[in-house]
């Protein structure tokens, strides 16, 4: 069983920065690929960034060069550093993992970027 808990969201002005955290329980989290998704108002849930257990990363084109995903396996935590935020980044951000082919989602954290 894995539980994912996100934190770090909030209200920020355009151009500002936030760092989201996804804390996972269970040792299996350390070998899981973790994905950050986001869902804006009236939009579908989209992939933002991915990190494998070995640290390989992938980003949506819309966030490349602005967002950085990283992980600290000693702390069972994955981070999403978000810089140069834009109003269109406003969304609920979720972390996701599926170790052992079981899907786990966090509860989400709201990010609001004002213009």
PDB file of N, CA and C in Angstrom:
ATOM      1  N   UNK A   1       0.846  -1.190   0.000  1.00  0.00           N
ATOM      2  CA  UNK A   1       0.000   0.000   0.000  1.00  0.00           C
ATOM      3  C   UNK A   1       0.881   1.240   0.000  1.00  0.00           C
ATOM      4  N   UNK A   2       0.535   2.180  -0.858  1.00  0.00           N
ATOM      5  CA  UNK A   2       1.277   3.436  -0.957  1.00  0.00           C
ATOM      6  C   UNK A   2       0.309   4.580  -0.776  1.00  0.00           C
ATOM      7  N   UNK A   3       0.681   5.538   0.036  1.00  0.00           N
ATOM      8  CA  UNK A   3      -0.090   6.770   0.160  1.00  0.00           C
ATOM      9  C   UNK A   3       0.760   7.926  -0.336  1.00  0.00           C
ATOM     10  N   UNK A   4       0.129   8.817  -1.083  1.00  0.00           N
ATOM     11  CA  UNK A   4       0.812   9.989  -1.618  1.00  0.00           C
ATOM     12  C   UNK A   4       0.165  11.241  -1.046  1.00  0.00           C
ATOM     13  N   UNK A   5       0.990  12.142  -0.542  1.00  0.00           N
ATOM     14  CA  UNK A   5       0.486  13.375   0.046  1.00  0.00           C
ATOM     15  C   UNK A   5       1.233  14.545  -0.571  1.00  0.00           C
ATOM     16  N   UNK A   6       0.480  15.411  -1.253  1.00  0.00           N
ATOM     17  CA  UNK A   6       1.082  16.594  -1.860  1.00  0.00           C
ATOM     18  C   UNK A   6       0.959  17.784  -0.925  1.00  0.00           C
ATOM     19  N   UNK A   7       1.907  18.704  -1.058  1.00  0.00           N
ATOM     20  CA  UNK A   7       1.796  19.982  -0.379  1.00  0.00           C
ATOM     21  C   UNK A   7       2.643  20.996  -1.140  1.00  0.00           C
ATOM     22  N   UNK A   8       2.467  22.254  -0.798  1.00  0.00           N
ATOM     23  CA  UNK A   8       3.270  23.310  -1.392  1.00  0.00           C
ATOM     24  C   UNK A   8       2.529  24.237  -2.321  1.00  0.00           C
ATOM     25  N   UNK A   9       1.254  23.943  -2.584  1.00  0.00           N
ATOM     26  CA  UNK A   9       0.486  24.822  -3.459  1.00  0.00           C
ATOM     27  C   UNK A   9       0.175  26.139  -2.784  1.00  0.00           C
ATOM     28  N   UNK A  10      -0.411  27.049  -3.559  1.00  0.00           N
ATOM     29  CA  UNK A  10      -0.777  28.336  -3.011  1.00  0.00           C
ATOM     30  C   UNK A  10      -1.061  29.335  -4.106  1.00  0.00           C
ATOM     31  N   UNK A  11      -1.142  30.591  -3.690  1.00  0.00           N
ATOM     32  CA  UNK A  11      -1.416  31.703  -4.597  1.00  0.00           C
ATOM     33  C   UNK A  11      -0.118  32.460  -4.834  1.00  0.00           C
ATOM     34  N   UNK A  12       0.206  32.685  -6.092  1.00  0.00           N
ATOM     35  CA  UNK A  12       1.441  33.383  -6.432  1.00  0.00           C
ATOM     36  C   UNK A  12       1.187  34.280  -7.639  1.00  0.00           C
ATOM     37  N   UNK A  13       1.927  35.351  -7.728  1.00  0.00           N
ATOM     38  CA  UNK A  13       1.805  36.244  -8.877  1.00  0.00           C
ATOM     39  C   UNK A  13       2.556  35.661 -10.072  1.00  0.00           C
ATOM     40  N   UNK A  14       2.127  36.044 -11.248  1.00  0.00           N
ATOM     41  CA  UNK A  14       2.816  35.622 -12.473  1.00  0.00           C
ATOM     42  C   UNK A  14       4.292  35.989 -12.382  1.00  0.00           C
ATOM     43  N   UNK A  15       5.132  35.035 -12.800  1.00  0.00           N
ATOM     44  CA  UNK A  15       6.570  35.217 -12.705  1.00  0.00           C
ATOM     45  C   UNK A  15       7.173  34.653 -11.440  1.00  0.00           C
ATOM     46  N   UNK A  16       6.322  34.300 -10.501  1.00  0.00           N
ATOM     47  CA  UNK A  16       6.794  33.775  -9.233  1.00  0.00           C
ATOM     48  C   UNK A  16       7.110  32.290  -9.280  1.00  0.00           C
ATOM     49  N   UNK A  17       7.437  31.749  -8.113  1.00  0.00           N
ATOM     50  CA  UNK A  17       7.852  30.343  -8.011  1.00  0.00           C
ATOM     51  C   UNK A  17       7.143  29.650  -6.859  1.00  0.00           C
ATOM     52  N   UNK A  18       6.973  28.363  -7.015  1.00  0.00           N
ATOM     53  CA  UNK A  18       6.479  27.492  -5.953  1.00  0.00           C
ATOM     54  C   UNK A  18       7.209  26.152  -6.053  1.00  0.00           C
ATOM     55  N   UNK A  19       7.318  25.467  -4.940  1.00  0.00           N
ATOM     56  CA  UNK A  19       7.837  24.101  -4.958  1.00  0.00           C
ATOM     57  C   UNK A  19       6.811  23.165  -4.337  1.00  0.00           C
ATOM     58  N   UNK A  20       6.372  22.215  -5.131  1.00  0.00           N
ATOM     59  CA  UNK A  20       5.444  21.207  -4.648  1.00  0.00           C
ATOM     60  C   UNK A  20       6.220  19.985  -4.171  1.00  0.00           C
ATOM     61  N   UNK A  21       5.662  19.322  -3.174  1.00  0.00           N
ATOM     62  CA  UNK A  21       6.245  18.082  -2.664  1.00  0.00           C
ATOM     63  C   UNK A  21       5.208  16.971  -2.726  1.00  0.00           C
ATOM     64  N   UNK A  22       5.674  15.781  -3.008  1.00  0.00           N
ATOM     65  CA  UNK A  22       4.835  14.588  -2.988  1.00  0.00           C
ATOM     66  C   UNK A  22       5.542  13.579  -2.097  1.00  0.00           C
ATOM     67  N   UNK A  23       5.011  13.361  -0.917  1.00  0.00           N
ATOM     68  CA  UNK A  23       5.611  12.418   0.021  1.00  0.00           C
ATOM     69  C   UNK A  23       4.899  11.078  -0.104  1.00  0.00           C
ATOM     70  N   UNK A  24       5.669  10.038  -0.317  1.00  0.00           N
ATOM     71  CA  UNK A  24       5.106   8.706  -0.477  1.00  0.00           C
ATOM     72  C   UNK A  24       5.452   7.807   0.685  1.00  0.00           C
ATOM     73  N   UNK A  25       4.496   7.008   1.070  1.00  0.00           N
ATOM     74  CA  UNK A  25       4.746   6.036   2.133  1.00  0.00           C
ATOM     75  C   UNK A  25       5.089   4.688   1.515  1.00  0.00           C
ATOM     76  N   UNK A  26       5.822   3.881   2.232  1.00  0.00           N
ATOM     77  CA  UNK A  26       6.156   2.564   1.723  1.00  0.00           C
ATOM     78  C   UNK A  26       7.454   2.560   0.937  1.00  0.00           C
ATOM     79  N   UNK A  27       8.269   1.544   1.168  1.00  0.00           N
ATOM     80  CA  UNK A  27       9.575   1.477   0.513  1.00  0.00           C
ATOM     81  C   UNK A  27       9.444   1.295  -0.995  1.00  0.00           C
ATOM     82  N   UNK A  28       8.315   0.750  -1.452  1.00  0.00           N
ATOM     83  CA  UNK A  28       8.152   0.527  -2.887  1.00  0.00           C
ATOM     84  C   UNK A  28       8.095   1.846  -3.646  1.00  0.00           C
ATOM     85  N   UNK A  29       7.779   2.925  -2.952  1.00  0.00           N
ATOM     86  CA  UNK A  29       7.731   4.237  -3.607  1.00  0.00           C
ATOM     87  C   UNK A  29       9.063   4.587  -4.228  1.00  0.00           C
ATOM     88  N   UNK A  30      10.156   4.099  -3.602  1.00  0.00           N
ATOM     89  CA  UNK A  30      11.487   4.467  -4.067  1.00  0.00           C
ATOM     90  C   UNK A  30      11.817   3.877  -5.429  1.00  0.00           C
ATOM     91  N   UNK A  31      11.120   2.828  -5.820  1.00  0.00           N
ATOM     92  CA  UNK A  31      11.400   2.220  -7.120  1.00  0.00           C
ATOM     93  C   UNK A  31      10.337   2.561  -8.144  1.00  0.00           C
ATOM     94  N   UNK A  32       9.444   3.442  -7.783  1.00  0.00           N
ATOM     95  CA  UNK A  32       8.330   3.779  -8.672  1.00  0.00           C
ATOM     96  C   UNK A  32       8.652   4.998  -9.523  1.00  0.00           C
ATOM     97  N   UNK A  33       8.185   4.957 -10.752  1.00  0.00           N
ATOM     98  CA  UNK A  33       8.131   6.183 -11.547  1.00  0.00           C
ATOM     99  C   UNK A  33       7.008   7.047 -10.985  1.00  0.00           C
ATOM    100  N   UNK A  34       7.292   8.320 -10.792  1.00  0.00           N
ATOM    101  CA  UNK A  34       6.303   9.243 -10.233  1.00  0.00           C
ATOM    102  C   UNK A  34       6.003  10.313 -11.269  1.00  0.00           C
ATOM    103  N   UNK A  35       4.755  10.637 -11.396  1.00  0.00           N
ATOM    104  CA  UNK A  35       4.306  11.600 -12.394  1.00  0.00           C
ATOM    105  C   UNK A  35       3.511  12.702 -11.707  1.00  0.00           C
ATOM    106  N   UNK A  36       3.795  13.927 -12.062  1.00  0.00           N
ATOM    107  CA  UNK A  36       2.951  15.056 -11.670  1.00  0.00           C
ATOM    108  C   UNK A  36       1.968  15.322 -12.805  1.00  0.00           C
ATOM    109  N   UNK A  37       0.712  15.412 -12.442  1.00  0.00           N
ATOM    110  CA  UNK A  37      -0.357  15.811 -13.350  1.00  0.00           C
ATOM    111  C   UNK A  37      -0.955  17.118 -12.850  1.00  0.00           C
ATOM    112  N   UNK A  38      -1.696  17.767 -13.729  1.00  0.00           N
ATOM    113  CA  UNK A  38      -2.476  18.926 -13.306  1.00  0.00           C
ATOM    114  C   UNK A  38      -3.789  18.955 -14.057  1.00  0.00           C
ATOM    115  N   UNK A  39      -4.765  19.563 -13.390  1.00  0.00           N
ATOM    116  CA  UNK A  39      -6.091  19.712 -13.992  1.00  0.00           C
ATOM    117  C   UNK A  39      -6.584  21.113 -13.738  1.00  0.00           C
ATOM    118  N   UNK A  40      -6.635  21.888 -14.822  1.00  0.00           N
ATOM    119  CA  UNK A  40      -7.141  23.247 -14.719  1.00  0.00           C
ATOM    120  C   UNK A  40      -8.649  23.283 -14.766  1.00  0.00           C
ATOM    121  N   UNK A  41      -9.252  24.428 -14.447  1.00  0.00           N
ATOM    122  CA  UNK A  41     -10.722  24.555 -14.466  1.00  0.00           C
ATOM    123  C   UNK A  41     -11.296  24.197 -15.830  1.00  0.00           C
ATOM    124  N   UNK A  42     -12.179  23.242 -15.850  1.00  0.00           N
ATOM    125  CA  UNK A  42     -12.825  22.851 -17.094  1.00  0.00           C
ATOM    126  C   UNK A  42     -11.941  22.124 -18.073  1.00  0.00           C
ATOM    127  N   UNK A  43     -10.791  21.649 -17.608  1.00  0.00           N
ATOM    128  CA  UNK A  43      -9.847  20.982 -18.511  1.00  0.00           C
ATOM    129  C   UNK A  43      -9.625  19.537 -18.083  1.00  0.00           C
ATOM    130  N   UNK A  44      -9.033  18.760 -18.963  1.00  0.00           N
ATOM    131  CA  UNK A  44      -8.690  17.390 -18.613  1.00  0.00           C
ATOM    132  C   UNK A  44      -7.406  17.373 -17.790  1.00  0.00           C
ATOM    133  N   UNK A  45      -7.150  16.249 -17.154  1.00  0.00           N
ATOM    134  CA  UNK A  45      -5.939  16.094 -16.363  1.00  0.00           C
ATOM    135  C   UNK A  45      -4.783  15.749 -17.309  1.00  0.00           C
ATOM    136  N   UNK A  46      -3.735  16.539 -17.260  1.00  0.00           N
ATOM    137  CA  UNK A  46      -2.595  16.386 -18.168  1.00  0.00           C
ATOM    138  C   UNK A  46      -1.302  16.115 -17.412  1.00  0.00           C
ATOM    139  N   UNK A  47      -0.430  15.363 -18.037  1.00  0.00           N
ATOM    140  CA  UNK A  47       0.884  15.109 -17.481  1.00  0.00           C
ATOM    141  C   UNK A  47       1.714  16.386 -17.503  1.00  0.00           C
ATOM    142  N   UNK A  48       2.417  16.638 -16.425  1.00  0.00           N
ATOM    143  CA  UNK A  48       3.302  17.793 -16.335  1.00  0.00           C
ATOM    144  C   UNK A  48       4.768  17.355 -16.396  1.00  0.00           C
ATOM    145  N   UNK A  49       5.127  16.378 -15.548  1.00  0.00           N
ATOM    146  CA  UNK A  49       6.520  15.939 -15.478  1.00  0.00           C
ATOM    147  C   UNK A  49       6.562  14.532 -14.906  1.00  0.00           C
ATOM    148  N   UNK A  50       7.591  13.797 -15.324  1.00  0.00           N
ATOM    149  CA  UNK A  50       7.780  12.413 -14.917  1.00  0.00           C
ATOM    150  C   UNK A  50       9.206  12.209 -14.457  1.00  0.00           C
ATOM    151  N   UNK A  51       9.370  11.372 -13.429  1.00  0.00           N
ATOM    152  CA  UNK A  51      10.710  10.997 -13.005  1.00  0.00           C
ATOM    153  C   UNK A  51      10.729   9.512 -12.678  1.00  0.00           C
ATOM    154  N   UNK A  52      11.715   8.813 -13.229  1.00  0.00           N
ATOM    155  CA  UNK A  52      11.845   7.383 -12.956  1.00  0.00           C
ATOM    156  C   UNK A  52      12.622   7.169 -11.657  1.00  0.00           C
ATOM    157  N   UNK A  53      12.686   5.919 -11.234  1.00  0.00           N
ATOM    158  CA  UNK A  53      13.437   5.608 -10.021  1.00  0.00           C
ATOM    159  C   UNK A  53      14.915   5.954 -10.180  1.00  0.00           C
ATOM    160  N   UNK A  54      15.401   5.913 -11.411  1.00  0.00           N
ATOM    161  CA  UNK A  54      16.798   6.235 -11.674  1.00  0.00           C
ATOM    162  C   UNK A  54      17.073   7.698 -11.912  1.00  0.00           C
ATOM    163  N   UNK A  55      16.014   8.498 -11.886  1.00  0.00           N
ATOM    164  CA  UNK A  55      16.188   9.938 -12.026  1.00  0.00           C
ATOM    165  C   UNK A  55      16.016  10.486 -13.426  1.00  0.00           C
ATOM    166  N   UNK A  56      15.623   9.635 -14.377  1.00  0.00           N
ATOM    167  CA  UNK A  56      15.342  10.148 -15.727  1.00  0.00           C
ATOM    168  C   UNK A  56      14.052  10.953 -15.705  1.00  0.00           C
ATOM    169  N   UNK A  57      14.051  12.062 -16.415  1.00  0.00           N
ATOM    170  CA  UNK A  57      12.915  12.983 -16.370  1.00  0.00           C
ATOM    171  C   UNK A  57      12.339  13.254 -17.754  1.00  0.00           C
ATOM    172  N   UNK A  58      11.090  13.669 -17.732  1.00  0.00           N
ATOM    173  CA  UNK A  58      10.403  14.053 -18.956  1.00  0.00           C
ATOM    174  C   UNK A  58       9.402  15.139 -18.597  1.00  0.00           C
ATOM    175  N   UNK A  59       9.203  16.089 -19.527  1.00  0.00           N
ATOM    176  CA  UNK A  59       8.337  17.228 -19.244  1.00  0.00           C
ATOM    177  C   UNK A  59       7.358  17.483 -20.384  1.00  0.00           C
ATOM    178  N   UNK A  60       6.221  18.022 -20.028  1.00  0.00           N
ATOM    179  CA  UNK A  60       5.304  18.538 -21.033  1.00  0.00           C
ATOM    180  C   UNK A  60       5.955  19.751 -21.691  1.00  0.00           C
ATOM    181  N   UNK A  61       5.684  19.938 -22.961  1.00  0.00           N
ATOM    182  CA  UNK A  61       6.290  21.057 -23.678  1.00  0.00           C
ATOM    183  C   UNK A  61       5.959  22.394 -23.021  1.00  0.00           C
ATOM    184  N   UNK A  62       4.784  22.502 -22.452  1.00  0.00           N
ATOM    185  CA  UNK A  62       4.337  23.769 -21.879  1.00  0.00           C
ATOM    186  C   UNK A  62       5.122  24.193 -20.648  1.00  0.00           C
ATOM    187  N   UNK A  63       5.859  23.269 -20.040  1.00  0.00           N
ATOM    188  CA  UNK A  63       6.585  23.605 -18.806  1.00  0.00           C
ATOM    189  C   UNK A  63       8.094  23.441 -18.937  1.00  0.00           C
ATOM    190  N   UNK A  64       8.557  22.965 -20.086  1.00  0.00           N
ATOM    191  CA  UNK A  64      10.001  22.771 -20.274  1.00  0.00           C
ATOM    192  C   UNK A  64      10.753  24.083 -20.075  1.00  0.00           C
ATOM    193  N   UNK A  65      11.825  23.994 -19.333  1.00  0.00           N
ATOM    194  CA  UNK A  65      12.632  25.175 -19.070  1.00  0.00           C
ATOM    195  C   UNK A  65      12.163  25.995 -17.886  1.00  0.00           C
ATOM    196  N   UNK A  66      10.957  25.680 -17.372  1.00  0.00           N
ATOM    197  CA  UNK A  66      10.416  26.428 -16.230  1.00  0.00           C
ATOM    198  C   UNK A  66      10.249  25.542 -14.998  1.00  0.00           C
ATOM    199  N   UNK A  67       9.891  24.296 -15.218  1.00  0.00           N
ATOM    200  CA  UNK A  67       9.640  23.367 -14.117  1.00  0.00           C
ATOM    201  C   UNK A  67      10.762  22.341 -14.052  1.00  0.00           C
ATOM    202  N   UNK A  68      11.063  21.892 -12.832  1.00  0.00           N
ATOM    203  CA  UNK A  68      12.060  20.844 -12.627  1.00  0.00           C
ATOM    204  C   UNK A  68      11.525  19.817 -11.644  1.00  0.00           C
ATOM    205  N   UNK A  69      11.530  18.564 -12.053  1.00  0.00           N
ATOM    206  CA  UNK A  69      11.120  17.476 -11.165  1.00  0.00           C
ATOM    207  C   UNK A  69      12.370  16.811 -10.614  1.00  0.00           C
ATOM    208  N   UNK A  70      12.323  16.452  -9.352  1.00  0.00           N
ATOM    209  CA  UNK A  70      13.457  15.781  -8.714  1.00  0.00           C
ATOM    210  C   UNK A  70      12.925  14.864  -7.621  1.00  0.00           C
ATOM    211  N   UNK A  71      13.800  14.016  -7.104  1.00  0.00           N
ATOM    212  CA  UNK A  71      13.366  13.133  -6.040  1.00  0.00           C
ATOM    213  C   UNK A  71      14.487  12.940  -5.030  1.00  0.00           C
ATOM    214  N   UNK A  72      14.072  12.728  -3.795  1.00  0.00           N
ATOM    215  CA  UNK A  72      14.983  12.398  -2.708  1.00  0.00           C
ATOM    216  C   UNK A  72      14.504  11.068  -2.148  1.00  0.00           C
ATOM    217  N   UNK A  73      15.132   9.992  -2.583  1.00  0.00           N
ATOM    218  CA  UNK A  73      14.666   8.666  -2.168  1.00  0.00           C
ATOM    219  C   UNK A  73      14.854   8.426  -0.674  1.00  0.00           C
ATOM    220  N   UNK A  74      15.820   9.084  -0.076  1.00  0.00           N
ATOM    221  CA  UNK A  74      16.015   8.927   1.368  1.00  0.00           C
ATOM    222  C   UNK A  74      14.816   9.473   2.140  1.00  0.00           C
ATOM    223  N   UNK A  75      14.135  10.449   1.539  1.00  0.00           N
ATOM    224  CA  UNK A  75      12.967  11.051   2.182  1.00  0.00           C
ATOM    225  C   UNK A  75      11.654  10.581   1.556  1.00  0.00           C
ATOM    226  N   UNK A  76      11.751   9.659   0.588  1.00  0.00           N
ATOM    227  CA  UNK A  76      10.534   9.182  -0.093  1.00  0.00           C
ATOM    228  C   UNK A  76       9.709  10.348  -0.635  1.00  0.00           C
ATOM    229  N   UNK A  77      10.385  11.319  -1.220  1.00  0.00           N
ATOM    230  CA  UNK A  77       9.698  12.529  -1.656  1.00  0.00           C
ATOM    231  C   UNK A  77      10.115  12.908  -3.075  1.00  0.00           C
ATOM    232  N   UNK A  78       9.133  13.318  -3.852  1.00  0.00           N
ATOM    233  CA  UNK A  78       9.357  13.865  -5.184  1.00  0.00           C
ATOM    234  C   UNK A  78       8.942  15.327  -5.164  1.00  0.00           C
ATOM    235  N   UNK A  79       9.747  16.160  -5.811  1.00  0.00           N
ATOM    236  CA  UNK A  79       9.501  17.600  -5.816  1.00  0.00           C
ATOM    237  C   UNK A  79       9.194  18.085  -7.233  1.00  0.00           C
ATOM    238  N   UNK A  80       8.452  19.177  -7.288  1.00  0.00           N
ATOM    239  CA  UNK A  80       8.239  19.870  -8.552  1.00  0.00           C
ATOM    240  C   UNK A  80       8.522  21.352  -8.305  1.00  0.00           C
ATOM    241  N   UNK A  81       9.685  21.793  -8.761  1.00  0.00           N
ATOM    242  CA  UNK A  81      10.044  23.205  -8.660  1.00  0.00           C
ATOM    243  C   UNK A  81       9.464  23.930  -9.863  1.00  0.00           C
ATOM    244  N   UNK A  82       8.635  24.926  -9.595  1.00  0.00           N
ATOM    245  CA  UNK A  82       7.949  25.649 -10.659  1.00  0.00           C
ATOM    246  C   UNK A  82       8.388  27.107 -10.641  1.00  0.00           C
ATOM    247  N   UNK A  83       9.051  27.537 -11.692  1.00  0.00           N
ATOM    248  CA  UNK A  83       9.524  28.912 -11.818  1.00  0.00           C
ATOM    249  C   UNK A  83       8.813  29.602 -12.972  1.00  0.00           C
ATOM    250  N   UNK A  84       8.916  30.903 -12.997  1.00  0.00           N
ATOM    251  CA  UNK A  84       8.312  31.708 -14.073  1.00  0.00           C
ATOM    252  C   UNK A  84       6.864  31.299 -14.304  1.00  0.00           C
ATOM    253  N   UNK A  85       6.126  31.212 -13.233  1.00  0.00           N
ATOM    254  CA  UNK A  85       4.739  30.744 -13.332  1.00  0.00           C
ATOM    255  C   UNK A  85       3.879  31.700 -14.133  1.00  0.00           C
ATOM    256  N   UNK A  86       2.923  31.121 -14.848  1.00  0.00           N
ATOM    257  CA  UNK A  86       2.003  31.874 -15.689  1.00  0.00           C
ATOM    258  C   UNK A  86       0.571  31.612 -15.225  1.00  0.00           C
ATOM    259  N   UNK A  87      -0.349  32.511 -15.519  1.00  0.00           N
ATOM    260  CA  UNK A  87      -1.755  32.264 -15.139  1.00  0.00           C
ATOM    261  C   UNK A  87      -2.278  30.929 -15.675  1.00  0.00           C
ATOM    262  N   UNK A  88      -1.815  30.515 -16.843  1.00  0.00           N
ATOM    263  CA  UNK A  88      -2.278  29.244 -17.402  1.00  0.00           C
ATOM    264  C   UNK A  88      -1.744  28.028 -16.656  1.00  0.00           C
ATOM    265  N   UNK A  89      -0.845  28.219 -15.699  1.00  0.00           N
ATOM    266  CA  UNK A  89      -0.391  27.117 -14.849  1.00  0.00           C
ATOM    267  C   UNK A  89      -1.363  26.863 -13.694  1.00  0.00           C
ATOM    268  N   UNK A  90      -2.366  27.718 -13.555  1.00  0.00           N
ATOM    269  CA  UNK A  90      -3.361  27.546 -12.499  1.00  0.00           C
ATOM    270  C   UNK A  90      -4.063  26.205 -12.672  1.00  0.00           C
ATOM    271  N   UNK A  91      -4.031  25.394 -11.622  1.00  0.00           N
ATOM    272  CA  UNK A  91      -4.612  24.052 -11.687  1.00  0.00           C
ATOM    273  C   UNK A  91      -4.481  23.391 -10.324  1.00  0.00           C
ATOM    274  N   UNK A  92      -5.168  22.272 -10.189  1.00  0.00           N
ATOM    275  CA  UNK A  92      -4.887  21.362  -9.078  1.00  0.00           C
ATOM    276  C   UNK A  92      -3.802  20.400  -9.553  1.00  0.00           C
ATOM    277  N   UNK A  93      -2.750  20.288  -8.787  1.00  0.00           N
ATOM    278  CA  UNK A  93      -1.621  19.432  -9.148  1.00  0.00           C
ATOM    279  C   UNK A  93      -1.687  18.147  -8.322  1.00  0.00           C
ATOM    280  N   UNK A  94      -1.531  17.031  -9.026  1.00  0.00           N
ATOM    281  CA  UNK A  94      -1.604  15.716  -8.398  1.00  0.00           C
ATOM    282  C   UNK A  94      -0.312  14.942  -8.669  1.00  0.00           C
ATOM    283  N   UNK A  95       0.111  14.159  -7.701  1.00  0.00           N
ATOM    284  CA  UNK A  95       1.164  13.208  -8.005  1.00  0.00           C
ATOM    285  C   UNK A  95       0.559  11.813  -8.106  1.00  0.00           C
ATOM    286  N   UNK A  96       1.212  11.004  -8.889  1.00  0.00           N
ATOM    287  CA  UNK A  96       0.704   9.681  -9.250  1.00  0.00           C
ATOM    288  C   UNK A  96       1.867   8.708  -9.321  1.00  0.00           C
ATOM    289  N   UNK A  97       1.613   7.493  -8.877  1.00  0.00           N
ATOM    290  CA  UNK A  97       2.585   6.408  -9.027  1.00  0.00           C
ATOM    291  C   UNK A  97       1.821   5.112  -9.182  1.00  0.00           C
ATOM    292  N   UNK A  98       2.431   4.160  -9.864  1.00  0.00           N
ATOM    293  CA  UNK A  98       1.755   2.865  -9.987  1.00  0.00           C
ATOM    294  C   UNK A  98       2.728   1.715  -9.803  1.00  0.00           C
ATOM    295  N   UNK A  99       3.370   1.634  -8.656  1.00  0.00           N
ATOM    296  CA  UNK A  99       4.238   0.498  -8.388  1.00  0.00           C
ATOM    297  C   UNK A  99       3.435  -0.787  -8.314  1.00  0.00           C
ATOM    298  N   UNK A 100       3.955  -1.819  -8.920  1.00  0.00           N
ATOM    299  CA  UNK A 100       3.230  -3.082  -8.910  1.00  0.00           C
ATOM    300  C   UNK A 100       1.932  -3.034  -9.691  1.00  0.00           C
ATOM    301  N   UNK A 101       1.842  -2.102 -10.641  1.00  0.00           N
ATOM    302  CA  UNK A 101       0.674  -1.967 -11.513  1.00  0.00           C
ATOM    303  C   UNK A 101      -0.585  -1.585 -10.760  1.00  0.00           C
ATOM    304  N   UNK A 102      -0.454  -1.000  -9.592  1.00  0.00           N
ATOM    305  CA  UNK A 102      -1.589  -0.458  -8.844  1.00  0.00           C
ATOM    306  C   UNK A 102      -1.486   1.060  -8.881  1.00  0.00           C
ATOM    307  N   UNK A 103      -2.589   1.718  -9.214  1.00  0.00           N
ATOM    308  CA  UNK A 103      -2.581   3.168  -9.346  1.00  0.00           C
ATOM    309  C   UNK A 103      -2.790   3.852  -8.005  1.00  0.00           C
ATOM    310  N   UNK A 104      -1.941   4.835  -7.733  1.00  0.00           N
ATOM    311  CA  UNK A 104      -2.062   5.628  -6.518  1.00  0.00           C
ATOM    312  C   UNK A 104      -2.047   7.106  -6.900  1.00  0.00           C
ATOM    313  N   UNK A 105      -2.978   7.846  -6.322  1.00  0.00           N
ATOM    314  CA  UNK A 105      -3.076   9.293  -6.544  1.00  0.00           C
ATOM    315  C   UNK A 105      -3.027  10.005  -5.203  1.00  0.00           C
ATOM    316  N   UNK A 106      -2.400  11.171  -5.209  1.00  0.00           N
ATOM    317  CA  UNK A 106      -2.500  12.039  -4.058  1.00  0.00           C
ATOM    318  C   UNK A 106      -3.821  12.797  -4.095  1.00  0.00           C
ATOM    319  N   UNK A 107      -4.058  13.597  -3.076  1.00  0.00           N
ATOM    320  CA  UNK A 107      -5.333  14.314  -2.957  1.00  0.00           C
ATOM    321  C   UNK A 107      -5.339  15.601  -3.773  1.00  0.00           C
ATOM    322  N   UNK A 108      -4.165  16.029  -4.223  1.00  0.00           N
ATOM    323  CA  UNK A 108      -4.059  17.243  -5.024  1.00  0.00           C
ATOM    324  C   UNK A 108      -3.751  18.466  -4.185  1.00  0.00           C
ATOM    325  N   UNK A 109      -3.083  19.419  -4.812  1.00  0.00           N
ATOM    326  CA  UNK A 109      -2.794  20.695  -4.171  1.00  0.00           C
ATOM    327  C   UNK A 109      -3.047  21.807  -5.187  1.00  0.00           C
ATOM    328  N   UNK A 110      -3.753  22.836  -4.745  1.00  0.00           N
ATOM    329  CA  UNK A 110      -4.169  23.913  -5.642  1.00  0.00           C
ATOM    330  C   UNK A 110      -3.027  24.912  -5.866  1.00  0.00           C
ATOM    331  N   UNK A 111      -2.784  25.221  -7.112  1.00  0.00           N
ATOM    332  CA  UNK A 111      -1.845  26.280  -7.495  1.00  0.00           C
ATOM    333  C   UNK A 111      -2.639  27.325  -8.261  1.00  0.00           C
ATOM    334  N   UNK A 112      -2.573  28.560  -7.794  1.00  0.00           N
ATOM    335  CA  UNK A 112      -3.266  29.657  -8.461  1.00  0.00           C
ATOM    336  C   UNK A 112      -2.258  30.749  -8.777  1.00  0.00           C
ATOM    337  N   UNK A 113      -2.184  31.115 -10.051  1.00  0.00           N
ATOM    338  CA  UNK A 113      -1.241  32.133 -10.499  1.00  0.00           C
ATOM    339  C   UNK A 113      -2.039  33.341 -10.968  1.00  0.00           C
ATOM    340  N   UNK A 114      -1.846  34.458 -10.311  1.00  0.00           N
ATOM    341  CA  UNK A 114      -2.574  35.672 -10.672  1.00  0.00           C
ATOM    342  C   UNK A 114      -1.763  36.507 -11.659  1.00  0.00           C
ATOM    343  N   UNK A 115      -2.492  37.200 -12.515  1.00  0.00           N
ATOM    344  CA  UNK A 115      -1.809  38.008 -13.542  1.00  0.00           C
ATOM    345  C   UNK A 115      -1.526  39.410 -13.038  1.00  0.00           C
TER     346      UNK A 115
END
